[in-house]
mmCIF file of C-alpha atoms in Angstrom:
data_model
loop_
_atom_site.group_PDB
_atom_site.id
_atom_site.type_symbol
_atom_site.label_atom_id
_atom_site.label_comp_id
_atom_site.label_asym_id
_atom_site.label_seq_id
_atom_site.Cartn_x
_atom_site.Cartn_y
_atom_site.Cartn_z
ATOM 1 C CA MET A 256 -44.772 146.226 -61.590
ATOM 2 C CA PHE A 257 -42.520 145.544 -58.592
ATOM 3 C CA LYS A 258 -44.530 144.780 -55.469
ATOM 4 C CA SER A 259 -42.330 142.766 -53.110
ATOM 5 C CA ASN A 260 -38.688 142.623 -52.141
ATOM 6 C CA LYS A 261 -36.745 139.565 -51.032
ATOM 7 C CA GLN A 262 -33.980 140.126 -48.463
ATOM 8 C CA VAL A 263 -31.335 138.055 -46.679
ATOM 9 C CA ILE A 264 -31.383 138.969 -42.978
ATOM 10 C CA TYR A 265 -28.589 138.449 -40.448
ATOM 11 C CA THR A 266 -30.376 136.326 -37.855
ATOM 12 C CA ARG A 267 -27.971 134.343 -35.652
ATOM 13 C CA THR A 268 -24.360 134.892 -34.571
ATOM 14 C CA PRO A 269 -21.928 132.362 -36.105
ATOM 15 C CA ALA A 270 -20.626 129.950 -33.482
ATOM 16 C CA PRO A 271 -17.936 130.370 -34.742
ATOM 17 C CA THR A 272 -18.568 129.265 -38.331
ATOM 18 C CA ILE A 273 -21.352 130.513 -40.584
ATOM 19 C CA ASP A 274 -24.300 128.116 -40.877
ATOM 20 C CA PRO A 275 -25.777 128.472 -44.396
ATOM 21 C CA SER A 276 -29.180 127.014 -43.514
ATOM 22 C CA LEU A 277 -31.893 129.563 -44.224
ATOM 23 C CA SER A 278 -34.216 127.995 -41.668
ATOM 24 C CA THR A 279 -31.953 127.474 -38.657
ATOM 25 C CA GLY A 280 -28.664 129.138 -39.618
ATOM 26 C CA THR A 281 -26.887 132.483 -39.654
ATOM 27 C CA PHE A 282 -29.244 134.085 -42.183
ATOM 28 C CA SER A 283 -32.919 133.950 -43.039
ATOM 29 C CA ILE A 284 -35.092 135.125 -45.924
ATOM 30 C CA ASN A 285 -37.511 138.000 -45.467
ATOM 31 C CA THR A 286 -40.047 139.438 -47.910
ATOM 32 C CA THR A 287 -41.160 143.058 -47.652
ATOM 33 C CA THR A 288 -43.499 145.292 -49.628
ATOM 34 C CA LEU A 289 -41.837 147.850 -51.867
ATOM 35 C CA PRO A 290 -42.806 151.526 -51.522
ATOM 36 C CA GLU A 291 -45.291 153.010 -53.980
ATOM 37 C CA SER A 292 -42.959 155.953 -54.572
ATOM 38 C CA ILE A 293 -39.450 157.014 -53.627
ATOM 39 C CA PRO A 294 -38.213 160.212 -51.962
ATOM 40 C CA ASN A 295 -36.870 163.007 -54.153
ATOM 41 C CA ASP A 296 -33.304 162.364 -52.956
ATOM 42 C CA ARG A 297 -33.231 158.597 -53.576
ATOM 43 C CA VAL A 298 -32.888 156.106 -56.404
ATOM 44 C CA PHE A 299 -34.644 152.763 -56.681
ATOM 45 C CA VAL A 300 -32.429 149.920 -57.933
ATOM 46 C CA ARG A 301 -32.683 146.272 -58.870
ATOM 47 C CA VAL A 302 -29.746 144.130 -57.767
ATOM 48 C CA HIS A 303 -28.210 141.858 -60.398
ATOM 49 C CA TYR A 304 -24.871 140.638 -58.978
ATOM 50 C CA LEU A 305 -23.663 140.496 -55.366
ATOM 51 C CA SER A 306 -20.016 140.692 -54.348
ATOM 52 C CA LEU A 307 -18.882 138.125 -51.765
ATOM 53 C CA ASP A 308 -15.857 139.187 -49.750
ATOM 54 C CA ALA A 309 -13.749 137.493 -47.093
ATOM 55 C CA ALA A 310 -14.187 140.466 -44.754
ATOM 56 C CA MET A 311 -17.884 139.645 -44.390
ATOM 57 C CA ARG A 312 -17.239 137.197 -41.559
ATOM 58 C CA GLN A 313 -15.642 140.003 -39.530
ATOM 59 C CA TRP A 314 -18.597 142.284 -40.262
ATOM 60 C CA LEU A 315 -20.852 139.898 -38.367
ATOM 61 C CA THR A 316 -19.072 139.977 -35.003
ATOM 62 C CA ALA A 317 -16.024 142.274 -34.862
ATOM 63 C CA LYS A 318 -16.683 144.969 -32.272
ATOM 64 C CA ARG A 319 -13.503 147.010 -32.593
ATOM 65 C CA SER A 320 -12.904 147.248 -36.298
ATOM 66 C CA TYR A 321 -12.910 149.680 -39.214
ATOM 67 C CA ILE A 322 -16.673 149.302 -39.602
ATOM 68 C CA ALA A 323 -19.529 148.587 -37.224
ATOM 69 C CA PRO A 324 -20.845 145.019 -37.226
ATOM 70 C CA VAL A 325 -24.076 144.136 -38.997
ATOM 71 C CA GLU A 326 -26.920 144.167 -36.490
ATOM 72 C CA HIS A 327 -29.207 141.201 -35.937
ATOM 73 C CA GLY A 328 -32.374 141.683 -37.958
ATOM 74 C CA ALA A 329 -30.655 143.842 -40.591
ATOM 75 C CA VAL A 330 -30.172 143.108 -44.272
ATOM 76 C CA MET A 331 -26.754 141.522 -44.741
ATOM 77 C CA ARG A 332 -24.235 144.160 -45.823
ATOM 78 C CA GLY A 333 -22.740 143.941 -49.305
ATOM 79 C CA GLN A 334 -21.926 145.620 -52.591
ATOM 80 C CA SER A 335 -23.676 144.850 -55.851
ATOM 81 C CA ILE A 336 -24.044 145.725 -59.496
ATOM 82 C CA ALA A 337 -27.559 147.097 -59.843
ATOM 83 C CA GLN A 338 -29.757 148.857 -62.399
ATOM 84 C CA ILE A 339 -31.553 152.074 -61.577
ATOM 85 C CA LEU A 340 -35.277 151.685 -62.163
ATOM 86 C CA SER A 341 -36.480 155.031 -60.811
ATOM 87 C CA VAL A 342 -34.841 158.344 -59.936
ATOM 88 C CA GLY A 343 -36.029 160.885 -57.382
ATOM 89 C CA ALA A 344 -36.693 164.374 -58.760
ATOM 90 C CA SER A 345 -33.666 166.027 -57.160
ATOM 91 C CA LEU A 346 -31.218 163.409 -58.566
ATOM 92 C CA ARG A 347 -32.281 163.428 -62.210
ATOM 93 C CA ASN A 348 -29.298 165.571 -63.154
ATOM 94 C CA GLN A 349 -26.993 162.808 -61.803
ATOM 95 C CA PHE A 350 -28.752 159.556 -62.712
ATOM 96 C CA ALA A 351 -31.183 158.195 -65.275
ATOM 97 C CA GLU A 352 -33.420 155.171 -65.401
ATOM 98 C CA GLY A 353 -31.436 152.292 -66.831
ATOM 99 C CA ASP A 354 -28.067 153.429 -65.444
ATOM 100 C CA TRP A 355 -25.908 150.639 -64.071
ATOM 101 C CA VAL A 356 -24.298 151.322 -60.717
ATOM 102 C CA ILE A 357 -22.155 149.849 -57.992
ATOM 103 C CA ALA A 358 -24.585 149.912 -55.087
ATOM 104 C CA TYR A 359 -24.251 149.504 -51.331
ATOM 105 C CA SER A 360 -27.510 147.617 -51.480
ATOM 106 C CA GLY A 361 -26.926 144.723 -49.138
ATOM 107 C CA TRP A 362 -28.256 141.265 -49.859
ATOM 108 C CA GLN A 363 -31.660 142.036 -51.319
ATOM 109 C CA ALA A 364 -33.397 142.067 -54.679
ATOM 110 C CA TYR A 365 -34.263 145.787 -54.669
ATOM 111 C CA ALA A 366 -33.133 148.805 -52.663
ATOM 112 C CA VAL A 367 -33.931 152.488 -52.195
ATOM 113 C CA LEU A 368 -30.612 154.289 -51.870
ATOM 114 C CA ALA A 369 -29.111 157.739 -51.425
ATOM 115 C CA ALA A 370 -26.802 159.198 -54.074
ATOM 116 C CA LYS A 371 -23.723 158.467 -51.920
ATOM 117 C CA GLU A 372 -24.660 154.775 -51.895
ATOM 118 C CA VAL A 373 -24.428 154.335 -55.663
ATOM 119 C CA GLN A 374 -21.730 154.968 -58.230
ATOM 120 C CA LYS A 375 -22.124 154.697 -61.990
ATOM 121 C CA VAL A 376 -20.417 151.712 -63.557
ATOM 122 C CA ILE A 377 -17.707 152.817 -65.960
ATOM 123 C CA VAL A 378 -16.411 149.860 -67.949
ATOM 124 C CA PRO A 379 -13.748 150.482 -70.606
ATOM 125 C CA GLY A 380 -13.481 148.581 -73.878
ATOM 126 C CA ARG A 381 -12.138 145.112 -73.080
ATOM 127 C CA SER A 382 -13.677 144.939 -69.624
ATOM 128 C CA LEU A 383 -16.742 143.179 -68.256
ATOM 129 C CA PRO A 384 -19.469 144.898 -66.223
ATOM 130 C CA THR A 385 -18.626 142.650 -63.288
ATOM 131 C CA ASP A 386 -15.043 143.981 -63.333
ATOM 132 C CA ALA A 387 -16.486 146.879 -61.346
ATOM 133 C CA LEU A 388 -16.830 144.445 -58.433
ATOM 134 C CA SER A 389 -13.362 142.932 -58.834
ATOM 135 C CA VAL A 390 -10.272 144.159 -60.642
ATOM 136 C CA LEU A 391 -11.667 147.700 -61.047
ATOM 137 C CA GLY A 392 -13.404 147.614 -57.668
ATOM 138 C CA ILE A 393 -12.508 147.065 -54.043
ATOM 139 C CA THR A 394 -10.533 143.858 -54.544
ATOM 140 C CA GLY A 395 -8.338 145.348 -57.267
ATOM 141 C CA LEU A 396 -7.867 148.530 -55.272
ATOM 142 C CA THR A 397 -6.888 146.484 -52.219
ATOM 143 C CA ALA A 398 -4.230 144.705 -54.247
ATOM 144 C CA TYR A 399 -3.035 147.999 -55.725
ATOM 145 C CA PHE A 400 -2.503 149.914 -52.497
ATOM 146 C CA GLY A 401 -1.336 146.893 -50.550
ATOM 147 C CA MET A 402 1.362 146.048 -53.056
ATOM 148 C CA LEU A 403 2.432 149.561 -54.093
ATOM 149 C CA ASP A 404 2.029 151.601 -50.900
ATOM 150 C CA VAL A 405 2.092 149.224 -47.931
ATOM 151 C CA ALA A 406 4.589 146.730 -49.342
ATOM 152 C CA ALA A 407 6.282 149.256 -51.657
ATOM 153 C CA VAL A 408 7.389 146.507 -54.044
ATOM 154 C CA ARG A 409 10.539 147.239 -56.034
ATOM 155 C CA ALA A 410 12.099 145.828 -59.185
ATOM 156 C CA GLY A 411 14.284 142.775 -58.619
ATOM 157 C CA GLU A 412 12.538 141.580 -55.455
ATOM 158 C CA THR A 413 11.029 138.235 -54.473
ATOM 159 C CA VAL A 414 7.309 138.505 -53.765
ATOM 160 C CA VAL A 415 5.082 135.881 -52.144
ATOM 161 C CA VAL A 416 1.278 136.107 -52.159
ATOM 162 C CA SER A 417 -0.991 133.895 -50.058
ATOM 163 C CA GLY A 418 -4.532 133.257 -51.234
ATOM 164 C CA ALA A 419 -2.997 133.967 -54.628
ATOM 165 C CA ALA A 420 -5.857 132.511 -56.670
ATOM 166 C CA GLY A 421 -8.434 134.702 -54.948
ATOM 167 C CA ALA A 422 -9.784 137.957 -56.325
ATOM 168 C CA THR A 423 -7.278 140.158 -54.477
ATOM 169 C CA GLY A 424 -4.280 137.837 -54.466
ATOM 170 C CA MET A 425 -4.225 137.266 -58.216
ATOM 171 C CA VAL A 426 -4.224 141.009 -58.899
ATOM 172 C CA ALA A 427 -1.558 141.648 -56.252
ATOM 173 C CA GLY A 428 0.805 139.153 -57.856
ATOM 174 C CA GLN A 429 0.284 140.609 -61.320
ATOM 175 C CA ILE A 430 0.931 144.144 -60.067
ATOM 176 C CA ALA A 431 4.224 142.943 -58.586
ATOM 177 C CA LYS A 432 5.120 141.525 -62.005
ATOM 178 C CA ILE A 433 4.227 144.815 -63.707
ATOM 179 C CA LYS A 434 6.524 146.633 -61.278
ATOM 180 C CA GLY A 435 9.457 144.391 -62.128
ATOM 181 C CA ALA A 436 9.575 141.880 -59.286
ATOM 182 C CA LYS A 437 12.231 139.260 -59.986
ATOM 183 C CA ARG A 438 10.253 136.312 -58.674
ATOM 184 C CA ILE A 439 6.565 135.962 -57.815
ATOM 185 C CA VAL A 440 5.406 132.979 -55.786
ATOM 186 C CA GLY A 441 1.764 132.203 -55.060
ATOM 187 C CA LEU A 442 0.203 129.915 -52.465
ATOM 188 C CA ALA A 443 -3.153 128.326 -53.249
ATOM 189 C CA GLY A 444 -5.211 125.310 -52.173
ATOM 190 C CA THR A 445 -5.408 123.061 -55.251
ATOM 191 C CA ALA A 446 -3.164 121.864 -58.045
ATOM 192 C CA GLU A 447 -5.579 123.425 -60.544
ATOM 193 C CA LYS A 448 -5.259 126.845 -58.907
ATOM 194 C CA CYS A 449 -1.477 126.553 -58.886
ATOM 195 C CA SER A 450 -1.496 125.681 -62.571
ATOM 196 C CA PHE A 451 -3.729 128.689 -63.281
ATOM 197 C CA LEU A 452 -1.350 131.028 -61.433
ATOM 198 C CA MET A 453 1.623 129.920 -63.494
ATOM 199 C CA SER A 454 0.122 129.234 -66.914
ATOM 200 C CA ASP A 455 -2.442 132.061 -67.044
ATOM 201 C CA LEU A 456 -1.112 134.773 -64.737
ATOM 202 C CA GLY A 457 2.641 134.384 -65.133
ATOM 203 C CA PHE A 458 3.622 133.550 -61.551
ATOM 204 C CA ASP A 459 7.111 132.050 -61.402
ATOM 205 C CA ALA A 460 6.119 129.406 -58.870
ATOM 206 C CA ALA A 461 2.925 128.247 -57.197
ATOM 207 C CA ILE A 462 2.653 126.056 -54.105
ATOM 208 C CA ASN A 463 -0.299 123.981 -52.959
ATOM 209 C CA TYR A 464 -0.346 124.572 -49.203
ATOM 210 C CA LYS A 465 -2.267 121.309 -48.772
ATOM 211 C CA ASP A 466 0.748 119.303 -49.952
ATOM 212 C CA SER A 467 2.604 117.655 -47.076
ATOM 213 C CA ASP A 468 5.927 119.165 -48.188
ATOM 214 C CA TRP A 469 4.664 122.696 -48.913
ATOM 215 C CA ARG A 470 7.107 124.307 -46.482
ATOM 216 C CA GLN A 471 10.054 122.742 -48.304
ATOM 217 C CA LYS A 472 8.570 123.866 -51.621
ATOM 218 C CA LEU A 473 8.284 127.400 -50.248
ATOM 219 C CA LYS A 474 11.949 127.282 -49.226
ATOM 220 C CA ASP A 475 12.966 126.003 -52.664
ATOM 221 C CA ALA A 476 10.887 128.691 -54.378
ATOM 222 C CA THR A 477 12.500 131.530 -52.372
ATOM 223 C CA PRO A 478 16.266 130.918 -52.574
ATOM 224 C CA ASP A 479 16.903 134.639 -51.978
ATOM 225 C CA TYR A 480 14.285 134.778 -49.218
ATOM 226 C CA ILE A 481 11.126 136.928 -49.288
ATOM 227 C CA ASP A 482 11.290 140.682 -49.786
ATOM 228 C CA VAL A 483 7.522 141.241 -49.951
ATOM 229 C CA PHE A 484 4.742 139.085 -48.527
ATOM 230 C CA PHE A 485 1.145 139.977 -49.385
ATOM 231 C CA ASP A 486 -0.923 138.009 -46.890
ATOM 232 C CA ASN A 487 -4.584 137.130 -47.304
ATOM 233 C CA VAL A 488 -4.529 133.987 -45.162
ATOM 234 C CA GLY A 489 -2.605 134.295 -41.868
ATOM 235 C CA GLY A 490 -2.015 131.296 -39.615
ATOM 236 C CA GLU A 491 0.738 128.830 -40.390
ATOM 237 C CA ILE A 492 1.394 130.330 -43.827
ATOM 238 C CA LEU A 493 2.243 133.672 -42.238
ATOM 239 C CA ASP A 494 4.615 131.886 -39.848
ATOM 240 C CA ALA A 495 6.292 129.994 -42.678
ATOM 241 C CA CYS A 496 6.850 133.213 -44.617
ATOM 242 C CA LEU A 497 8.252 134.967 -41.554
ATOM 243 C CA ALA A 498 10.815 132.169 -41.373
ATOM 244 C CA ARG A 499 11.812 133.000 -44.966
ATOM 245 C CA ALA A 500 11.821 136.799 -44.579
ATOM 246 C CA ALA A 501 14.736 138.690 -46.111
ATOM 247 C CA ARG A 502 16.347 141.537 -44.219
ATOM 248 C CA ASN A 503 14.091 144.614 -44.324
ATOM 249 C CA ALA A 504 11.212 142.604 -45.764
ATOM 250 C CA ARG A 505 7.775 144.214 -45.915
ATOM 251 C CA PHE A 506 4.714 142.175 -44.961
ATOM 252 C CA ALA A 507 1.389 143.676 -46.103
ATOM 253 C CA ILE A 508 -1.316 142.099 -43.962
ATOM 254 C CA CYS A 509 -4.462 142.260 -46.059
ATOM 255 C CA GLY A 510 -6.501 139.496 -44.435
ATOM 256 C CA ALA A 511 -6.452 136.263 -42.461
ATOM 257 C CA ILE A 512 -9.117 134.090 -44.052
ATOM 258 C CA SER A 513 -7.780 130.950 -42.375
ATOM 259 C CA GLN A 514 -8.601 132.463 -38.979
ATOM 260 C CA TYR A 515 -11.933 134.242 -39.509
ATOM 261 C CA ASN A 516 -13.994 131.234 -38.481
ATOM 262 C CA ALA A 517 -11.606 130.013 -35.780
ATOM 263 C CA ASP A 518 -12.821 129.920 -32.178
ATOM 264 C CA LYS A 519 -9.341 131.048 -31.076
ATOM 265 C CA PRO A 520 -7.509 132.743 -33.960
ATOM 266 C CA GLN A 521 -3.825 131.846 -34.265
ATOM 267 C CA GLY A 522 -1.319 134.680 -34.276
ATOM 268 C CA PRO A 523 2.265 134.451 -35.560
ATOM 269 C CA SER A 524 4.582 132.366 -33.406
ATOM 270 C CA GLY A 525 7.665 133.177 -35.489
ATOM 271 C CA TYR A 526 7.585 136.848 -34.615
ATOM 272 C CA MET A 527 11.248 136.921 -33.549
ATOM 273 C CA ALA A 528 12.102 137.115 -37.252
ATOM 274 C CA ILE A 529 10.522 140.563 -37.233
ATOM 275 C CA ILE A 530 13.374 141.646 -34.970
ATOM 276 C CA THR A 531 16.267 139.689 -36.425
ATOM 277 C CA GLN A 532 15.425 140.499 -40.054
ATOM 278 C CA ARG A 533 14.066 144.022 -39.389
ATOM 279 C CA VAL A 534 10.732 143.089 -40.938
ATOM 280 C CA THR A 535 7.996 145.682 -41.333
ATOM 281 C CA MET A 536 4.557 144.123 -40.867
ATOM 282 C CA LYS A 537 1.618 146.433 -41.509
ATOM 283 C CA GLY A 538 -2.105 145.857 -41.689
ATOM 284 C CA PHE A 539 -4.210 148.083 -43.913
ATOM 285 C CA ILE A 540 -7.778 148.849 -44.933
ATOM 286 C CA VAL A 541 -8.392 149.914 -48.517
ATOM 287 C CA LEU A 542 -11.008 152.488 -47.489
ATOM 288 C CA ASP A 543 -8.176 154.588 -46.041
ATOM 289 C CA TYR A 544 -7.129 155.292 -49.642
ATOM 290 C CA ALA A 545 -10.548 156.468 -50.861
ATOM 291 C CA GLU A 546 -9.246 159.825 -52.082
ATOM 292 C CA GLN A 547 -6.810 158.011 -54.372
ATOM 293 C CA PHE A 548 -9.271 155.508 -55.848
ATOM 294 C CA SER A 549 -9.766 157.313 -59.158
ATOM 295 C CA ALA A 550 -6.059 157.451 -59.984
ATOM 296 C CA ALA A 551 -5.621 153.804 -59.011
ATOM 297 C CA GLN A 552 -8.585 152.733 -61.142
ATOM 298 C CA ARG A 553 -7.053 154.491 -64.135
ATOM 299 C CA ASP A 554 -3.877 152.423 -63.710
ATOM 300 C CA LEU A 555 -5.820 149.191 -63.197
ATOM 301 C CA SER A 556 -8.001 149.908 -66.219
ATOM 302 C CA THR A 557 -4.963 150.622 -68.394
ATOM 303 C CA TRP A 558 -3.251 147.398 -67.324
ATOM 304 C CA LEU A 559 -6.460 145.451 -67.942
ATOM 305 C CA GLN A 560 -6.840 146.932 -71.434
ATOM 306 C CA GLU A 561 -3.211 146.170 -72.230
ATOM 307 C CA GLY A 562 -3.601 142.569 -71.096
ATOM 308 C CA ARG A 563 -1.030 143.010 -68.337
ATOM 309 C CA ILE A 564 -3.668 142.103 -65.765
ATOM 310 C CA LYS A 565 -5.971 139.140 -66.296
ATOM 311 C CA ARG A 566 -8.948 138.218 -64.176
ATOM 312 C CA LYS A 567 -11.283 135.323 -63.502
ATOM 313 C CA GLU A 568 -14.787 135.206 -62.049
ATOM 314 C CA HIS A 569 -16.562 132.527 -60.045
ATOM 315 C CA ILE A 570 -20.266 133.256 -60.549
ATOM 316 C CA VAL A 571 -22.744 131.413 -58.337
ATOM 317 C CA LYS A 572 -26.232 130.901 -59.738
ATOM 318 C CA GLY A 573 -29.362 130.467 -57.676
ATOM 319 C CA GLY A 574 -30.251 133.975 -56.563
ATOM 320 C CA LEU A 575 -30.223 135.375 -53.043
ATOM 321 C CA GLU A 576 -30.905 131.974 -51.512
ATOM 322 C CA ALA A 577 -27.520 130.790 -52.796
ATOM 323 C CA ALA A 578 -25.555 133.571 -51.086
ATOM 324 C CA PRO A 579 -25.112 132.037 -47.574
ATOM 325 C CA GLN A 580 -23.739 128.743 -48.910
ATOM 326 C CA ALA A 581 -21.565 130.622 -51.391
ATOM 327 C CA LEU A 582 -20.071 132.622 -48.517
ATOM 328 C CA VAL A 583 -19.266 129.396 -46.671
ATOM 329 C CA ASP A 584 -17.688 128.067 -49.857
ATOM 330 C CA LEU A 585 -15.582 131.228 -50.153
ATOM 331 C CA TYR A 586 -13.926 130.451 -46.810
ATOM 332 C CA ALA A 587 -13.410 126.869 -47.941
ATOM 333 C CA GLY A 588 -11.518 128.105 -51.023
ATOM 334 C CA ALA A 589 -14.046 126.909 -53.601
ATOM 335 C CA ASN A 590 -13.432 129.888 -55.877
ATOM 336 C CA THR A 591 -10.729 130.821 -58.313
ATOM 337 C CA GLY A 592 -10.981 134.564 -58.796
ATOM 338 C CA LYS A 593 -13.803 136.837 -57.727
ATOM 339 C CA MET A 594 -16.848 135.117 -56.189
ATOM 340 C CA ILE A 595 -20.104 136.749 -57.285
ATOM 341 C CA VAL A 596 -23.714 135.689 -56.731
ATOM 342 C CA GLU A 597 -26.077 136.180 -59.632
ATOM 343 C CA VAL A 598 -29.360 137.565 -58.309
ATOM 344 C CA ALA A 599 -30.701 138.460 -61.755
ATOM 345 C CA PRO A 600 -28.718 138.100 -65.007
ATOM 346 C CA PHE A 601 -27.984 141.117 -67.167
ATOM 347 C CA ASN A 602 -30.376 139.815 -69.799
ATOM 348 C CA ALA A 603 -33.176 140.182 -67.228
ATOM 349 C CA ALA A 604 -32.777 143.971 -67.208
ATOM 350 C CA VAL A 605 -35.915 146.063 -67.474
ATOM 351 C CA GLU A 606 -37.503 145.751 -70.906
ATOM 352 C CA GLY A 607 -36.598 148.642 -73.158
ATOM 353 C CA VAL A 608 -33.519 149.590 -71.145
ATOM 354 C CA LYS A 609 -30.160 148.689 -72.638
ATOM 355 C CA LEU A 610 -26.924 148.061 -70.756
ATOM 356 C CA LYS A 611 -25.070 151.367 -71.045
ATOM 357 C CA LEU A 612 -21.348 150.713 -71.234
#
């Protein structure tokens, strides 16, 4: 039934920005023949939805990082929601045909994977299957550990989140609210995103960093200064928040999306505030908390079921060919919420196999 497999291959190094052209750009399309059978210790999956993540730009070139870069000629790295179509003999006590899984499949239509590369999707009552890629997945976990462990948010504090309308930022701000923060301020790139943060997610203030007076608005929104800053953006926003840091503030450095495509990334120039205000600034990688994922997912699931956390998805149609442009759009801030590429819709699942939730 399945004879060929379409893949997105990492072809050319960004210089420094990603070129989405599939003929002359960063990625290209490859078609391979699928195997007639799979090994006993593997599962064969069909990819339905790809997760797009800001860290992907670093995966292409960073040499000294938490993960090795993607090699030229390799399938682009990425997580997906996939359906198991076939199970090797030795794994039939763990998986069944039709199971839905989070898969480390990369950007391709089908994949043959080891058991450690797939995890069954567990979606509680009011959730969506794609929540496993967002609020119940890596982005939600990043927000959870960044806000609760790295930043150690406390009741009564002022919290600022950059990239607040993104998949991680929106969850981080809502967790701060759950934990009793006095004031939650989000920075985002459009008036619509700012409205969403306040009207839908309950942020106390939201600032469009593209407004000419955004620094003054940040000052007005933080009259008691900033106790916690959850940073997804870096650059001048990080500097502006350092200038507003309260004494003993904690800065959780989650990402720096404004700098990933820069030829010469900009570091903080206002670092003297770290000394004068005794600021703790700490970077973190969510994978360091892997042993605590299950407990965190229980909390996130509970909050989602209770309506204390809300989410939003930005689903890009067009299959694998749409992924490179969608990644470029992610860095341009086109999304509100989690950006996901639809490779095959859920209603295209294998005939006779129902979505098991």
